[in-house]
Coordinates of C-alpha atoms and ligand atoms in Angstrom, one line a residue:
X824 CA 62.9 -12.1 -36.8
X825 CA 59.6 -11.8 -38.6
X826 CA 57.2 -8.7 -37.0
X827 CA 54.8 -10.2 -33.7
X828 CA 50.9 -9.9 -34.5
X829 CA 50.0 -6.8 -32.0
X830 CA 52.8 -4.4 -31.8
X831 CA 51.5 -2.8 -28.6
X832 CA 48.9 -4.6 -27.0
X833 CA 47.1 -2.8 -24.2
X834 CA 45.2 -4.6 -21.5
X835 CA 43.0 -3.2 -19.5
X836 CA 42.4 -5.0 -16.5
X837 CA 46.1 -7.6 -15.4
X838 CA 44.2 -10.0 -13.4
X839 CA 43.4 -13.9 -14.1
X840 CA 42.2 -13.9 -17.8
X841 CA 43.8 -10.3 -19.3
X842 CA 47.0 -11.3 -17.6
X843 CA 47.3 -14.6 -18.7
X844 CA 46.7 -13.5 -22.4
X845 CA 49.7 -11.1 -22.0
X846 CA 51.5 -14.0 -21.0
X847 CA 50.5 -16.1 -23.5
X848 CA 51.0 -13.8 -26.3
X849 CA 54.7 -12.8 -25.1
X850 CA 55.7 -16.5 -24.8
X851 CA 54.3 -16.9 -28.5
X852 CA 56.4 -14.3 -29.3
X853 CA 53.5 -12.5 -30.5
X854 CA 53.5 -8.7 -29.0
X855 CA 55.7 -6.0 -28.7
X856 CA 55.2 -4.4 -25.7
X857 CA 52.6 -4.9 -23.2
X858 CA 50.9 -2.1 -21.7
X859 CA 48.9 -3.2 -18.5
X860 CA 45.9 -0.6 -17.1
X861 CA 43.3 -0.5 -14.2
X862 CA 42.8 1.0 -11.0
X863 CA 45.3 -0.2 -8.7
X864 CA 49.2 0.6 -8.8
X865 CA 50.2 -2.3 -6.7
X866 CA 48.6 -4.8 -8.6
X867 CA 50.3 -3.3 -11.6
X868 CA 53.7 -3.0 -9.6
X869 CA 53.5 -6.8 -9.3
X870 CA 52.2 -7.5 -12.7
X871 CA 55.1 -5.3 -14.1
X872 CA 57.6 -7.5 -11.3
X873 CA 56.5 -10.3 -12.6
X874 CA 57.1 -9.8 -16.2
X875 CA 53.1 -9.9 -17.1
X876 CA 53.5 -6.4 -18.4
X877 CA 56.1 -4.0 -19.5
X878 CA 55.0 -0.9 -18.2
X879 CA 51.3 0.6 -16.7
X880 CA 48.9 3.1 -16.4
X881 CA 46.1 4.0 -13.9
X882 CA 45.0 6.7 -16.6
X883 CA 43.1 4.2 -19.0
X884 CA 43.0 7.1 -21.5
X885 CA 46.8 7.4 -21.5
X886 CA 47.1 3.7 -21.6
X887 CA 45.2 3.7 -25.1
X888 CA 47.1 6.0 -27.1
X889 CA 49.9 4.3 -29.4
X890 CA 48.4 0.7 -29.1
X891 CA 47.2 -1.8 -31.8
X892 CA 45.2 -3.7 -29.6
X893 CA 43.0 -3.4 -26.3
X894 CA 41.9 -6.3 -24.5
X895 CA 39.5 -5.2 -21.9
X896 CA 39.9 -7.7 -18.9
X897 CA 38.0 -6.3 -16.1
X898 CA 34.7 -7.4 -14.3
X899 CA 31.5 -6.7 -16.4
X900 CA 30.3 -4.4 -14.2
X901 CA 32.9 -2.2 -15.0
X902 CA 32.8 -2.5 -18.9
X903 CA 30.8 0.4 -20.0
X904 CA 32.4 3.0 -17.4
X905 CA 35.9 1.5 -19.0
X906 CA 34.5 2.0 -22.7
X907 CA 33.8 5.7 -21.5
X908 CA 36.8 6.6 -20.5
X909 CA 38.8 5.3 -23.4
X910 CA 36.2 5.9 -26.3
X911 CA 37.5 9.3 -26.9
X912 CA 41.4 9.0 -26.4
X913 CA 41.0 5.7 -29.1
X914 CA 42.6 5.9 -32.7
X915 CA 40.2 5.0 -35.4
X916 CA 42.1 1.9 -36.5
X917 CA 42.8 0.1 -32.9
X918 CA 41.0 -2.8 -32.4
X919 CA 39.6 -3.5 -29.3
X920 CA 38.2 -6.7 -27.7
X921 CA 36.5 -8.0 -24.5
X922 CA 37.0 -11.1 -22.8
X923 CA 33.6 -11.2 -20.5
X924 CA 31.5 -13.7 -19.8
X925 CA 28.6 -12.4 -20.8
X926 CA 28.2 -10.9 -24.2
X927 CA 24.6 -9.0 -24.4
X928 CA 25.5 -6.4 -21.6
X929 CA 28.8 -5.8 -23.2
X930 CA 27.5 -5.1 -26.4
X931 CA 24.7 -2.6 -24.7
X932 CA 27.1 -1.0 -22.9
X933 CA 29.3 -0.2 -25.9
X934 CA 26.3 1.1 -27.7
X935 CA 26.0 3.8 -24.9
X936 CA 29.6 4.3 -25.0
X937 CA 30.0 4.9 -28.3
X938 CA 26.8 6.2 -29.7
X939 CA 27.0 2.6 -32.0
X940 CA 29.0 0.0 -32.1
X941 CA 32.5 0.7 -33.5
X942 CA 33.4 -1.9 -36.5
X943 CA 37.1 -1.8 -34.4
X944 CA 35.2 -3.9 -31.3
X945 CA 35.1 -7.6 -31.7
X946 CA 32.7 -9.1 -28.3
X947 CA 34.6 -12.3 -27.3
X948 CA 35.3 -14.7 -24.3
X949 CA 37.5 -17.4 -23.5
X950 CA 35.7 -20.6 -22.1
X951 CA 38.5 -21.1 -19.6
X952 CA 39.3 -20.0 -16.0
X953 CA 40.0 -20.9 -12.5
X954 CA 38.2 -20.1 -9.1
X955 CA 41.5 -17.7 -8.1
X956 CA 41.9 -14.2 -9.3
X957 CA 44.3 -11.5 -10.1
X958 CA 47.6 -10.8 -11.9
X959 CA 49.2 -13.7 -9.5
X960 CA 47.4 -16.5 -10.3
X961 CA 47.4 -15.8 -14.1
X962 CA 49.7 -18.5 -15.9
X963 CA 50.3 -18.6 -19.8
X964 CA 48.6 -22.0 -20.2
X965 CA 45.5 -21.1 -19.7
X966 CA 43.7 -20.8 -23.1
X967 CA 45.4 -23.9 -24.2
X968 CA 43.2 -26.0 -26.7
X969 CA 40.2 -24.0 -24.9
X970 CA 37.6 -22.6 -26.9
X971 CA 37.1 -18.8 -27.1
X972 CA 34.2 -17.5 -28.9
X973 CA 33.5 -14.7 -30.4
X974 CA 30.2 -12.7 -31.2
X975 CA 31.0 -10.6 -34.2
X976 CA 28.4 -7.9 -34.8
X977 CA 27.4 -7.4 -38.7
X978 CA 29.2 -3.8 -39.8
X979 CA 32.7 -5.6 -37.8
X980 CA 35.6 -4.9 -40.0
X981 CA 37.4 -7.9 -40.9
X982 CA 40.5 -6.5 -40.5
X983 CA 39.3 -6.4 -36.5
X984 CA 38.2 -9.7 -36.7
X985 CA 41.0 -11.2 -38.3
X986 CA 43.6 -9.7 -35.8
X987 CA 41.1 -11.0 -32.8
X988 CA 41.1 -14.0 -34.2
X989 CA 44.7 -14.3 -34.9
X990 CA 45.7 -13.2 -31.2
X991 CA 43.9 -16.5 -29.8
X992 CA 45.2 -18.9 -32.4
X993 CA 48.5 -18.0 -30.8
X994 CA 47.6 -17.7 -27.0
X995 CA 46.6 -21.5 -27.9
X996 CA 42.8 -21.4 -28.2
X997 CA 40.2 -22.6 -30.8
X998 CA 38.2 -20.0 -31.7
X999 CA 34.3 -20.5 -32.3
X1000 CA 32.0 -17.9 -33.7
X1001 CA 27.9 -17.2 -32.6
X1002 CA 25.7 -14.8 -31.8
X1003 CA 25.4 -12.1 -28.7
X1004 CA 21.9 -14.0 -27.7
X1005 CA 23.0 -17.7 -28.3
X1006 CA 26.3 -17.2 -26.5
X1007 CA 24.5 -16.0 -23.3
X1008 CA 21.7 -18.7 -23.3
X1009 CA 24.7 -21.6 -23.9
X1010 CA 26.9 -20.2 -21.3
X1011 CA 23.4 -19.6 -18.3
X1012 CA 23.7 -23.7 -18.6
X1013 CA 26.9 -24.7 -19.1
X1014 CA 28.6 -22.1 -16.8
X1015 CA 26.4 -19.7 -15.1
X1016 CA 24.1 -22.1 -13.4
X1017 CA 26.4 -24.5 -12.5
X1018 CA 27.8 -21.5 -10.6
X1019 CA 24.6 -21.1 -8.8
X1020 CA 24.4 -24.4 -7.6
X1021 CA 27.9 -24.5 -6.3
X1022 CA 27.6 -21.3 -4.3
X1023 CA 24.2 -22.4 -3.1
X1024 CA 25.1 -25.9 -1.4
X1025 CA 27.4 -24.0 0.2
X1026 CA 25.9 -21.7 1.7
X1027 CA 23.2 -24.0 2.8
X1028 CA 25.2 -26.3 4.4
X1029 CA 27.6 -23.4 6.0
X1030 CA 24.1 -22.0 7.9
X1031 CA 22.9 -25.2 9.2
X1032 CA 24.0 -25.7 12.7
X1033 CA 26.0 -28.9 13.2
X1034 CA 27.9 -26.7 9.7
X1035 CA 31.8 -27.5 11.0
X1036 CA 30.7 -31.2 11.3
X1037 CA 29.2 -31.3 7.9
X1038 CA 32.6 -29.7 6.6
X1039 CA 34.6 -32.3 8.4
X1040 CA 32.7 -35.1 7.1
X1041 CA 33.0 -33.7 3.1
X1042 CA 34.9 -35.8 1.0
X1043 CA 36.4 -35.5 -2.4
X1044 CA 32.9 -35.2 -4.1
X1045 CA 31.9 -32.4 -2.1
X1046 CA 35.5 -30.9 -3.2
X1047 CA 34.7 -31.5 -6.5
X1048 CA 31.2 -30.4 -7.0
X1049 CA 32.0 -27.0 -4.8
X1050 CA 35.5 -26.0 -6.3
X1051 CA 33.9 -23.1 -8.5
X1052 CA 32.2 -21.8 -5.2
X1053 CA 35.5 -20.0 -4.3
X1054 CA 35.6 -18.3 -7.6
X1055 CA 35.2 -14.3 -7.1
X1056 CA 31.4 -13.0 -5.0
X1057 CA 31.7 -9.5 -7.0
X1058 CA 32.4 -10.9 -10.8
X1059 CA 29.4 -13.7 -10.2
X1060 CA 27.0 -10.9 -8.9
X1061 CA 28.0 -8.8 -12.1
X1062 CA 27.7 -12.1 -14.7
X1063 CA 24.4 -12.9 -12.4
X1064 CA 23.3 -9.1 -13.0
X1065 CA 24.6 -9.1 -17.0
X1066 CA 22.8 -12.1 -17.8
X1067 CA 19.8 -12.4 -15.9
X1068 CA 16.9 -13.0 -18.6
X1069 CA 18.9 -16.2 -19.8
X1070 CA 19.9 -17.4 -16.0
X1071 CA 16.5 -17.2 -14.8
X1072 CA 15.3 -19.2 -17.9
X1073 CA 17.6 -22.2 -16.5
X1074 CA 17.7 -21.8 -13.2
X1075 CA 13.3 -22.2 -13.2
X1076 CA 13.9 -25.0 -15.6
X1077 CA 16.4 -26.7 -12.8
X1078 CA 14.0 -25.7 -10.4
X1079 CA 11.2 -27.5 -11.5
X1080 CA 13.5 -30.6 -12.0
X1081 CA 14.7 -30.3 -8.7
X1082 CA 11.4 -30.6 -7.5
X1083 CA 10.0 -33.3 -9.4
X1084 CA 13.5 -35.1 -8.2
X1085 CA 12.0 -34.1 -4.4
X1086 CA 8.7 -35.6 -5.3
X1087 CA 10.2 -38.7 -6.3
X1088 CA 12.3 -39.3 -3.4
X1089 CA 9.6 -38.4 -0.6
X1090 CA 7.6 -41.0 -3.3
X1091 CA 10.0 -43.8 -3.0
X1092 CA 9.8 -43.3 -7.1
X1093 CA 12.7 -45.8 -7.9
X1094 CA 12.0 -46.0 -11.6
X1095 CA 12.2 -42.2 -11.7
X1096 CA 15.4 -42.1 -9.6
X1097 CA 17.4 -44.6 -11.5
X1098 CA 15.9 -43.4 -14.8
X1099 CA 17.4 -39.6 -14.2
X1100 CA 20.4 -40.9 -12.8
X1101 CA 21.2 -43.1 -15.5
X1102 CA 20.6 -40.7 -17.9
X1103 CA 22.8 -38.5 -16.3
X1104 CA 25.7 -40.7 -16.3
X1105 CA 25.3 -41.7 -19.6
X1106 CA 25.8 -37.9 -20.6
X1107 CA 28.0 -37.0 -18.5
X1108 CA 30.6 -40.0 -19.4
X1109 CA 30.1 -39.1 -22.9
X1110 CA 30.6 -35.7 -22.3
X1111 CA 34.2 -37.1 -20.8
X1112 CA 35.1 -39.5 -23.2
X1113 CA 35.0 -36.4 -26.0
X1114 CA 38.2 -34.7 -23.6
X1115 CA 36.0 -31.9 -23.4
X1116 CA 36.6 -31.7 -19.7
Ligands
NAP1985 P1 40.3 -10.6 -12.0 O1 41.4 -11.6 -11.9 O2 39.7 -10.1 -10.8 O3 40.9 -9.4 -12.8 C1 40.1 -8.3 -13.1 C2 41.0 -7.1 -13.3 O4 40.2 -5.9 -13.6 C3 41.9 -6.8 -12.2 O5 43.2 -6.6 -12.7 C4 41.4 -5.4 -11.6 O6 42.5 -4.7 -11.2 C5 40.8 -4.8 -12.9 N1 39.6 -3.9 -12.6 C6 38.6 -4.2 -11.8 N2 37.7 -3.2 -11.8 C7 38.2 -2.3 -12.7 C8 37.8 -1.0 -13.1 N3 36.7 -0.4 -12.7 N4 38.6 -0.3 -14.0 C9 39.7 -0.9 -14.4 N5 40.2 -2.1 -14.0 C10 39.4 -2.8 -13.2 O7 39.1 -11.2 -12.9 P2 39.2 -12.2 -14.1 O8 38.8 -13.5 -13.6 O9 40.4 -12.0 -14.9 O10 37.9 -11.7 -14.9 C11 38.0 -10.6 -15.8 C12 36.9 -10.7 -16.9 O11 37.0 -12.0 -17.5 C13 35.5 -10.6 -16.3 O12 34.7 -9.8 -17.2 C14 35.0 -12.1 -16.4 O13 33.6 -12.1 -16.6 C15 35.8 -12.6 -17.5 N6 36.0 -14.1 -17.5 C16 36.5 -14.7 -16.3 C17 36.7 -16.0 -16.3 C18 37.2 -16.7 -15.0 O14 37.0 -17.9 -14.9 N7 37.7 -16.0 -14.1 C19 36.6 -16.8 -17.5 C20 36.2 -16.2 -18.7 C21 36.0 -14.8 -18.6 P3 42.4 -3.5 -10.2 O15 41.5 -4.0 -9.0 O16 43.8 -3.2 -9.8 O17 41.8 -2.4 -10.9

């Protein structure tokens, strides 16, 4: 049997994304042994149960020693406490990687970490995910024929980058290469405000009064449109905190369009209604007819 791509992978964090990467990877037949880390024992005890992981640690120090690889899977408020703990108990040579979804913070935070960036880290971050979380709802499907892109710095060794970019090729994924400040002004508008708008027609409708009838009354549409409102409160408040300069950006843009959309309803502007909405349609069926979603 020819030798897997990470002998010992360790991932920090064994919830939706780090542990559907362990599962990917051990279906591939593409790791060793999986070593799972983070703060709680019982969600390790049931990643372990459930054959996610081989063994864990709660000591993200101890988890580090021995391994090839770290994936770091956890919220992105907790990145640079995580790159603490570990950036002294790391070999020179094991690469480590990120999965979240926002690259600038991630990149600061290893600075401070680290003193500079170490040529072993490789920023990345699968565009894929659900609205659940944890080691429960991870499934080894998940990065299939999804992008994940990665935001190499310049002194990266290409050894590190190679191995990154190996390990997604064979959890399934394309992987797609840009920079720390492009990444984060593409993903405010594709994903970030999109998550804004979900959580906020929610919660509007939830705090007007006749609220239960509303909820009654919603229809697929509404199930459609709000789906990514269930995602998780604390890992939107960090991406919302992470990458604020480039979510503000959009979210004034959508703003003003918002209101000019206002204007021409209270207006009884028809040529400016059908005009957006056609134009909207028109993208967004082209969008569909590329598979993309
Ligand atoms: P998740 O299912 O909640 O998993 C997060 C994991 O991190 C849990 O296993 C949690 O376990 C652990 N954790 C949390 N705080 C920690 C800490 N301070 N130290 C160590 N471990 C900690 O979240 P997820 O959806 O996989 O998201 C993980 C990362 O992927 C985030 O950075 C997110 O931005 C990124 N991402 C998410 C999606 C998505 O759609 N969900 C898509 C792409 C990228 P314990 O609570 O047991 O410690």
């Amino acid at each position: 049997m020819s030798k897997p791509l990470v002998n010992r992978l360790c991932v920090i964090g064994v919830g939706l994304i780090g542990g559907s990467l362990a599962r990917a990877l051990r279906n591939a037949g593409q790791v060793g042994e999986i070593v799972g880390a983070g703060r709680s024992r019982t969600h390790l005890e049931t990643a372990r149960a459930l054959g996610v992981i081989d063994r864990f640690e709660t000591d993200l120090g101890a988890a580090v020693q021995g391994v090839d690889l770290v994936v770091i899977a956890v919220p992105l408020g907790a990145m640079q406490a995580v790159f603490e703990t570990i950036a002294p108990r790391l070999a020179p040579d094991t690469v480590l990687t990120d999965v979240g979804s926002a690259k600038g913070s991630v990149v600061a935070a290893a600075v401070t970490a680290f003193g500079e960036l170490p040529g072993t880290l490789v920023p990345g971050h699968p565009i894929a995910g659900t609205e659940k979380s944890g080691e429960e709802a991870s499934f080894a499907e998940l990065f299939q024929h999804r992008r994940v892109i990665l935001t190499p710095h310049a002194s990266v060794s290409s050894a590190a980058l190679e191995k990154v970019r190996a390990m997604w090729a064979a959890a399934g994924a394309q992987v797609v290469e840009t920079s720390v400040e492009h990444h984060d002004q593409v993903l405010a508008a594709t994903s970030h405000l999109p998550h804004m708008l979900a959580y906020a027609l929610v919660d509007t409708l939830a705090r007007m009064d006749d609220s239960r009838e509303i909820f009654d009354y919603a229809a697929g549409g509404f199930r459609d449109f709000t789906r990514i409102a269930s995602s998780d409160p604390q890992m939107w408040h960090d991406i919302c905190v992470a990458n604020r300069t480039a979510l503000l950006e959009v979210l004034e843009r959508f703003t003003d369009d918002l209101g000019q959309l206002t204007e021409a309803i209270r207006c009884g502007d028809s040529d400016y209604l059908r005009e957006t909405f056609t134009r909207a349609k028109q993208e967004r069926d082209q969008f569909c007819d590329t598979g993309d979603v």
